[in-house]
PDB file of C-alpha atoms and ligand atoms in Angstrom:
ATOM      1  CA  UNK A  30     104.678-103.839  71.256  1.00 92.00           C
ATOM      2  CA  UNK A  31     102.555-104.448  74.720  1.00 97.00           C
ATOM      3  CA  UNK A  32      99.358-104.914  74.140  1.00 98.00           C
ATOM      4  CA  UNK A  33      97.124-105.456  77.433  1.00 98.00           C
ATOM      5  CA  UNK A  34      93.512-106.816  77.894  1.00 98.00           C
ATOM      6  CA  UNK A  35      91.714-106.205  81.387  1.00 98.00           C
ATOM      7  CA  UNK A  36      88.110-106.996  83.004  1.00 98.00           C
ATOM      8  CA  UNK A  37      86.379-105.641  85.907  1.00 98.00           C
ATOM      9  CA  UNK A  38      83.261-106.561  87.087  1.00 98.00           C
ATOM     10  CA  UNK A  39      81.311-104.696  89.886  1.00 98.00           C
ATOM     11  CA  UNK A  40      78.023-105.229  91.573  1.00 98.00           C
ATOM     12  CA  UNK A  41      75.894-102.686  93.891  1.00 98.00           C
ATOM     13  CA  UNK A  42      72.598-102.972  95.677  1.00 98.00           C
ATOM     14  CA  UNK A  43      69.991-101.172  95.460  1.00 98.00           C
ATOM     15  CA  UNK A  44      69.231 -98.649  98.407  1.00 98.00           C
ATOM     16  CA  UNK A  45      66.536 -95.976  99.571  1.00 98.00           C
ATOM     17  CA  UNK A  46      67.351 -92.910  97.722  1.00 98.00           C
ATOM     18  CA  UNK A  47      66.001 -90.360  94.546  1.00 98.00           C
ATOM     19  CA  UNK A  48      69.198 -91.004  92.025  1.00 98.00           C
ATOM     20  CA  UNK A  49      72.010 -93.420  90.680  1.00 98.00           C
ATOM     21  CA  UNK A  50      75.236 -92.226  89.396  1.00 98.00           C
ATOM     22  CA  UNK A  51      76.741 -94.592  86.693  1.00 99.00           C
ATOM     23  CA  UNK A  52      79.703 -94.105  84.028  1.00 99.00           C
ATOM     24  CA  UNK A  53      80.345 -90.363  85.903  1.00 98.00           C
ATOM     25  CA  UNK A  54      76.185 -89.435  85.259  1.00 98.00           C
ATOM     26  CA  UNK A  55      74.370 -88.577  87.840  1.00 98.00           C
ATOM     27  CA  UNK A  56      70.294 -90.098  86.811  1.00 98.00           C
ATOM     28  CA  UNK A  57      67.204 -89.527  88.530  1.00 98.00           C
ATOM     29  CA  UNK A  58      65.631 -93.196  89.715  1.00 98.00           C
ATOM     30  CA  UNK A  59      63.448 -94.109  92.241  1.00 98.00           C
ATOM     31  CA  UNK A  60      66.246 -95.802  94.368  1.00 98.00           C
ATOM     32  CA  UNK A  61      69.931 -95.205  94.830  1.00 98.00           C
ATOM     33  CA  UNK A  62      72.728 -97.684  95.098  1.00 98.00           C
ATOM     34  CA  UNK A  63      74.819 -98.629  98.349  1.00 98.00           C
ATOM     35  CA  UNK A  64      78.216 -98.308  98.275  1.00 97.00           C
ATOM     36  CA  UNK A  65      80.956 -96.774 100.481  1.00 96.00           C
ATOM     37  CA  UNK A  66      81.560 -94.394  97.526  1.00 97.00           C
ATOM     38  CA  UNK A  67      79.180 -92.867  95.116  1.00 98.00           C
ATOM     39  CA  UNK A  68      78.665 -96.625  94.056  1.00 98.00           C
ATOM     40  CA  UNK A  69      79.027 -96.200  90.584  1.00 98.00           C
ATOM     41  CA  UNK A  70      78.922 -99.588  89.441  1.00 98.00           C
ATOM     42  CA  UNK A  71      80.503 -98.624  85.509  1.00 99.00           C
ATOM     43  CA  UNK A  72      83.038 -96.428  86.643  1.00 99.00           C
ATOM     44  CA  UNK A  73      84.150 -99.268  88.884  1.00 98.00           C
ATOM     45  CA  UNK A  74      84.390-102.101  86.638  1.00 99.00           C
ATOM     46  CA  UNK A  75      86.363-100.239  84.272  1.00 99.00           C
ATOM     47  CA  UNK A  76      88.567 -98.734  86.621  1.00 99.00           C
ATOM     48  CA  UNK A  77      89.503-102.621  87.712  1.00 98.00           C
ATOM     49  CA  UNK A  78      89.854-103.569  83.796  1.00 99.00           C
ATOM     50  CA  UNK A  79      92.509-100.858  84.058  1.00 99.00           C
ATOM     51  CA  UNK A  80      94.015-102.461  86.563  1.00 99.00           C
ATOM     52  CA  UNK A  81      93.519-105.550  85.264  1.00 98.00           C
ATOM     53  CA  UNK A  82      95.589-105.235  82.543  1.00 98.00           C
ATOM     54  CA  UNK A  83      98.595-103.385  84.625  1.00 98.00           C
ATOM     55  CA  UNK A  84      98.263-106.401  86.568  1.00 98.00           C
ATOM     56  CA  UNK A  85      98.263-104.176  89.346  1.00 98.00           C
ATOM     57  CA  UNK A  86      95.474-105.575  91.810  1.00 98.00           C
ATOM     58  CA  UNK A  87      91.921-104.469  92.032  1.00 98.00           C
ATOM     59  CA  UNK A  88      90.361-100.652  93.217  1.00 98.00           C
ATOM     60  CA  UNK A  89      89.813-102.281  96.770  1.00 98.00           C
ATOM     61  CA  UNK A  90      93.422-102.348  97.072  1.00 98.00           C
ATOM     62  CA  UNK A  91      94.106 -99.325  96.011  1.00 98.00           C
ATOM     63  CA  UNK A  92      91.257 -97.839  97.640  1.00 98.00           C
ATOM     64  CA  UNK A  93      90.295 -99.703 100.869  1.00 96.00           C
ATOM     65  CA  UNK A  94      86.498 -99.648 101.674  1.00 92.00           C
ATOM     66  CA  UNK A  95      87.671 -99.714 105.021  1.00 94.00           C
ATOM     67  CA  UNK A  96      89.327 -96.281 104.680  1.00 96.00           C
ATOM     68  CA  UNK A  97      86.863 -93.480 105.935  1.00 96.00           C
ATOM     69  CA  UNK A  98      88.983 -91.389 103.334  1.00 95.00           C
ATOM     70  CA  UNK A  99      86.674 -93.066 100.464  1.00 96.00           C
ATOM     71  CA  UNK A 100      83.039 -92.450 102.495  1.00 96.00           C
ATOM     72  CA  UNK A 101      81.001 -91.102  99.498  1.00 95.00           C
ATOM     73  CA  UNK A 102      84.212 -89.988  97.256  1.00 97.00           C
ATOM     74  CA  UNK A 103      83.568 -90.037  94.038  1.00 98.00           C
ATOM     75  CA  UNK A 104      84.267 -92.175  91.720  1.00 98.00           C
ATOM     76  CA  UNK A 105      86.379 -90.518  88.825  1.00 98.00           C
ATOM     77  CA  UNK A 106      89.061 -90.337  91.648  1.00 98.00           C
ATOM     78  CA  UNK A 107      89.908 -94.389  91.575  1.00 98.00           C
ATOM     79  CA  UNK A 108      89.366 -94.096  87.524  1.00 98.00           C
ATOM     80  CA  UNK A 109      92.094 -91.003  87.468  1.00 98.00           C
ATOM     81  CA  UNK A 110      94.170 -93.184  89.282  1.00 98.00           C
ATOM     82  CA  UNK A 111      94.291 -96.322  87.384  1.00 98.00           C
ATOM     83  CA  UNK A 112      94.610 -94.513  84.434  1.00 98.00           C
ATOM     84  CA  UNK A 113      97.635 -92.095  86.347  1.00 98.00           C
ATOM     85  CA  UNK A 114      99.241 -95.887  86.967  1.00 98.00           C
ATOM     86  CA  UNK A 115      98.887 -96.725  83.624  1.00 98.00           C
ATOM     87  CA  UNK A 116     100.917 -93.626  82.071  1.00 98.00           C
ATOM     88  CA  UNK A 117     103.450 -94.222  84.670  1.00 98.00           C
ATOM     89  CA  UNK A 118     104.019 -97.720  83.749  1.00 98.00           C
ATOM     90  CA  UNK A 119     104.752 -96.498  79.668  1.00 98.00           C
ATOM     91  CA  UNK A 120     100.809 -98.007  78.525  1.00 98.00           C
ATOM     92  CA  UNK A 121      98.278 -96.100  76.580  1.00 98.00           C
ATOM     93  CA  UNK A 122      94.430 -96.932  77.187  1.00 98.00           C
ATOM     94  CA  UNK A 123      93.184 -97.426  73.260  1.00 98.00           C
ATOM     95  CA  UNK A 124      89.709 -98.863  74.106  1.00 98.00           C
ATOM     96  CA  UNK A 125      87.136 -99.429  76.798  1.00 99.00           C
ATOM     97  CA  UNK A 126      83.775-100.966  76.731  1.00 99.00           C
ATOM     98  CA  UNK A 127      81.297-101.476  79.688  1.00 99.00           C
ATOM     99  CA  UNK A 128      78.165-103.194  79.252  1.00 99.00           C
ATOM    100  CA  UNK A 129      75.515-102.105  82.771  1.00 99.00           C
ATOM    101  CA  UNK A 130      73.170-105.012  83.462  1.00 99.00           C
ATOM    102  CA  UNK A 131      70.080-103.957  85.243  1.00 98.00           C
ATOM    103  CA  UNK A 132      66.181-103.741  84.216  1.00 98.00           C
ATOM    104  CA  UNK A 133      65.965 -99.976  85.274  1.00 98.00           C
ATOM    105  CA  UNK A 134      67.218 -97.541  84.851  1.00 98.00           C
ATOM    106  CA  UNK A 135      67.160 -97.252  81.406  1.00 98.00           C
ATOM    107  CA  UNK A 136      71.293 -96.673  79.520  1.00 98.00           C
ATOM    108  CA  UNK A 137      70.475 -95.787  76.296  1.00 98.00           C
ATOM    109  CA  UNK A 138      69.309 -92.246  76.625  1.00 98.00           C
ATOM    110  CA  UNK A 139      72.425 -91.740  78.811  1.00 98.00           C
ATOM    111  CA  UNK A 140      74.778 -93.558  76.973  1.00 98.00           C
ATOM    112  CA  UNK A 141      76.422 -90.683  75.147  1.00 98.00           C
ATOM    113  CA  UNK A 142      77.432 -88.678  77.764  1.00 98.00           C
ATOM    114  CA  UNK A 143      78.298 -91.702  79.948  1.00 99.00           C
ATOM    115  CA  UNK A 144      81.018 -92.205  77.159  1.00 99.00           C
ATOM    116  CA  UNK A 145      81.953 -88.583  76.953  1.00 98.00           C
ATOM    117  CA  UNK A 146      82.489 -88.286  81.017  1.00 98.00           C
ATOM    118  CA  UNK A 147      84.536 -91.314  81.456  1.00 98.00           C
ATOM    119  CA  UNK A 148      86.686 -90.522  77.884  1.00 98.00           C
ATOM    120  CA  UNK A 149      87.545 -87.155  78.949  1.00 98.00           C
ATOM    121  CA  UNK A 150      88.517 -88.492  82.192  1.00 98.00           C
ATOM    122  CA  UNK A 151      90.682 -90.937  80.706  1.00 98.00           C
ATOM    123  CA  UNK A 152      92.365 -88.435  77.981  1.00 98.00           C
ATOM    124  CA  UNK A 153      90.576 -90.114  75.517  1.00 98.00           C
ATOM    125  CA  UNK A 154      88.265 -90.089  72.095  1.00 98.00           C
ATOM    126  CA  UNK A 155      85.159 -90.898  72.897  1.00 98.00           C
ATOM    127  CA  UNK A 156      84.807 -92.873  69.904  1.00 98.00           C
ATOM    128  CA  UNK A 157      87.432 -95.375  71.627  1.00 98.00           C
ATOM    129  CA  UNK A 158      85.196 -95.803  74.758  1.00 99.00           C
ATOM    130  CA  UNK A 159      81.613 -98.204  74.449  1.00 99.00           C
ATOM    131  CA  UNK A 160      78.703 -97.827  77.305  1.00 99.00           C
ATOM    132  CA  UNK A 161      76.072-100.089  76.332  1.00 98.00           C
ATOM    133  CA  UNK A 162      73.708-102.283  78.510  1.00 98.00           C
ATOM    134  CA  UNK A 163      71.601-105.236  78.532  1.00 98.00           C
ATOM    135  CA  UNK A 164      68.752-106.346  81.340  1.00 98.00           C
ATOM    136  CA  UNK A 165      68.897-110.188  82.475  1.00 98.00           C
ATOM    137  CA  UNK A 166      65.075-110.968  80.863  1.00 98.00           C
ATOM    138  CA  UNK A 167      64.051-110.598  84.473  1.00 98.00           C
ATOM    139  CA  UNK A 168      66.502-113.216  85.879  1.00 98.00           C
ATOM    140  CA  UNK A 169      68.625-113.026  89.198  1.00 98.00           C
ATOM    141  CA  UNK A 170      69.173-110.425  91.371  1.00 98.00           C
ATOM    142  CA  UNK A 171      69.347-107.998  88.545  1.00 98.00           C
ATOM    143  CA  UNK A 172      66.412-109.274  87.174  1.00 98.00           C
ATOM    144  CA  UNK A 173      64.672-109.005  90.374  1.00 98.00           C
ATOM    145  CA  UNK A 174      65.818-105.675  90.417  1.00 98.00           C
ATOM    146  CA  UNK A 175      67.930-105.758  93.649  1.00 98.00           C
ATOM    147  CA  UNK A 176      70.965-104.055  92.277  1.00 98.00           C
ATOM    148  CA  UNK A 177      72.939-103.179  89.140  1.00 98.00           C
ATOM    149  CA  UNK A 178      75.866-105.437  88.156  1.00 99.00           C
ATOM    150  CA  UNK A 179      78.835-104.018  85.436  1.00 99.00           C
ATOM    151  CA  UNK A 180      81.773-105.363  83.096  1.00 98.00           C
ATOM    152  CA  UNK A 181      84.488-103.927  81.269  1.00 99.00           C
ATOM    153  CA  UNK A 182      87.200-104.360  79.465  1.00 99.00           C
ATOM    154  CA  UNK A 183      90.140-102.443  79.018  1.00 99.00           C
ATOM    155  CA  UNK A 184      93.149-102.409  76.219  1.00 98.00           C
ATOM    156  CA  UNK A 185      96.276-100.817  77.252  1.00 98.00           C
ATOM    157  CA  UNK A 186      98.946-100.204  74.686  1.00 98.00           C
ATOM    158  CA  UNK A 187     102.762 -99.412  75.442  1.00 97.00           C
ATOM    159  CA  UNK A 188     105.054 -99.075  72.371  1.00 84.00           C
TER     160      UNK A 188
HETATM  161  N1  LIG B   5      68.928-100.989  81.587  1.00 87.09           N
HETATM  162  C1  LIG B   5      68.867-101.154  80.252  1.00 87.09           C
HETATM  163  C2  LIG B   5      68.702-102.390  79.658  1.00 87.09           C
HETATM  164  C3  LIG B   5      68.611-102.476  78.297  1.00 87.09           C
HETATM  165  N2  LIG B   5      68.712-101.366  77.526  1.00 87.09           N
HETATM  166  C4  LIG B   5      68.585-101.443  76.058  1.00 87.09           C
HETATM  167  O1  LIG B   5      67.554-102.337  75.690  1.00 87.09           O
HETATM  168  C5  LIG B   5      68.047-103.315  74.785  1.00 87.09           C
HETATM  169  C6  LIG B   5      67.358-104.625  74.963  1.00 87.09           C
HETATM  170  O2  LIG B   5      67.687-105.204  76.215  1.00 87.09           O
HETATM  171  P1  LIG B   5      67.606-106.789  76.382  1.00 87.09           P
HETATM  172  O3  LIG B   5      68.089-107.100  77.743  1.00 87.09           O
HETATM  173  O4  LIG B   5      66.160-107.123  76.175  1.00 87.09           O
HETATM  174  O5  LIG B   5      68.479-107.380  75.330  1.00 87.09           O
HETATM  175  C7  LIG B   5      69.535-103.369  75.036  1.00 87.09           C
HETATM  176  O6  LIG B   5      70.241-103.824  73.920  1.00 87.09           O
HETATM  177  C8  LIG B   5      69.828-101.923  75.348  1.00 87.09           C
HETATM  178  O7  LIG B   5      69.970-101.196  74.161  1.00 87.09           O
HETATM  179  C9  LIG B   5      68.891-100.158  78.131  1.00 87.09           C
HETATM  180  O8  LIG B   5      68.999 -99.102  77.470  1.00 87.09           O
HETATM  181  N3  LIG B   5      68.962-100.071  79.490  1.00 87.09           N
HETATM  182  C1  CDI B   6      85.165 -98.059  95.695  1.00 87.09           C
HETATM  183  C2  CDI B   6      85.301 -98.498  97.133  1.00 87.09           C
HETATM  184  C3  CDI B   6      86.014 -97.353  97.881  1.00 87.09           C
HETATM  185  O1  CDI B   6      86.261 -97.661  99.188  1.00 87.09           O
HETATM  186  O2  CDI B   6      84.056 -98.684  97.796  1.00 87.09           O
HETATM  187  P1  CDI B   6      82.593 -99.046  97.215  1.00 87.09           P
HETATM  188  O3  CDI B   6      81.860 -97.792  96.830  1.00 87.09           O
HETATM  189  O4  CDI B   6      81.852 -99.859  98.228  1.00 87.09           O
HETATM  190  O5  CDI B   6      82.760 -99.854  95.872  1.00 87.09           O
HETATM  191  P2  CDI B   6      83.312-101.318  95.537  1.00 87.09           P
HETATM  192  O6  CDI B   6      82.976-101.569  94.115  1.00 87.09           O
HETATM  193  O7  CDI B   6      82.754-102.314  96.490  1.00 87.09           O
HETATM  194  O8  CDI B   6      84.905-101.197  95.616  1.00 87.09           O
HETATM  195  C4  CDI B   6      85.556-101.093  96.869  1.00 87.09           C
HETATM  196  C5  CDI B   6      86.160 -99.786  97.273  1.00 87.09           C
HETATM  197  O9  CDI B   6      87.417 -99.616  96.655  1.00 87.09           O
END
């Protein structure tokens, strides 16, 4: 047996704007985040702990911010494709967990249906994918509330 263990780690700023999307959930805030995509800083991180553990380079690669193609795509695209990869290359994803580190907005009343979006996206039970978060007690850039950083892991399974 194969057994796989990926990270991913994101980080996006802070911008002008009325909402953040994060883990696929689109939440009202009083600023948005920058990013070339929908900047969702969850569904980013894990999508690179997918690719982590394929050992298959990072969503950058796969998904040049340079490419006009990605201006404001959404993010479940990169996730579909990491996990696509991962089928094609024999693994099964048995477990994700992403921990969102930011003062505001609040995760926990989102939490559930953060996990339910990203585990139907992946083709799995939601009871194998974690969303939690923690804030940084004020500290750094999170702290400071400048942006919204992410981590993940990701075990991948091929029998
Ligand atoms: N953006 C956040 C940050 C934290 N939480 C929840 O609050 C708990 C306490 O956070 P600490 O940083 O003081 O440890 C944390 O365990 C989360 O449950 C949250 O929902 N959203
Ligand atoms: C997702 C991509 C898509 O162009 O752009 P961003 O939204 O800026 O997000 P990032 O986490 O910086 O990853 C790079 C890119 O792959």
């Amino acid at each position: 047996m194969d057994i796989r263990t990926g990270n991913g780690f994101d980080v996006h700023a802070f911008d002008i704007g009325d909402h953040v999307v994060l883990c696929g959930v689109k939440i009202p805030h009083d600023h948005g985040l920058r990013g070339h995509s929908d900047a969702d800083v969850g569904m980013h991180a894990v999508t690179d702990a997918i690719y982590g553990g394929l050992a298959r380079g990072d969503i950058g690669q796969h998904f040049p911010p340079s490419d006009p193609q990605w201006k404001g795509a959404e993010s479940h695209i990169f996730l579909r494709h990491a996990v696509q990869l991962a089928t094609e290359m024999g693994f099964t994803l048995t477990h994700v967990d992403c921990t969102l580190i930011c003062e505001h907005p609040k995760i926990g009343p989102h939490a559930s249906v953060m996990r339910e979006t990203m585990a139907g996206i992946m083709g799995m039970e939601m009871d194998r994918v974690s969303v939690k978060a923690t804030t940084s007690e004020q500290l750094g850039f999170t702290g400071r509330g400048e942006g919204i950083a992410a981590l993940a892991t990701a075990t991948l399974v091929k029998t």
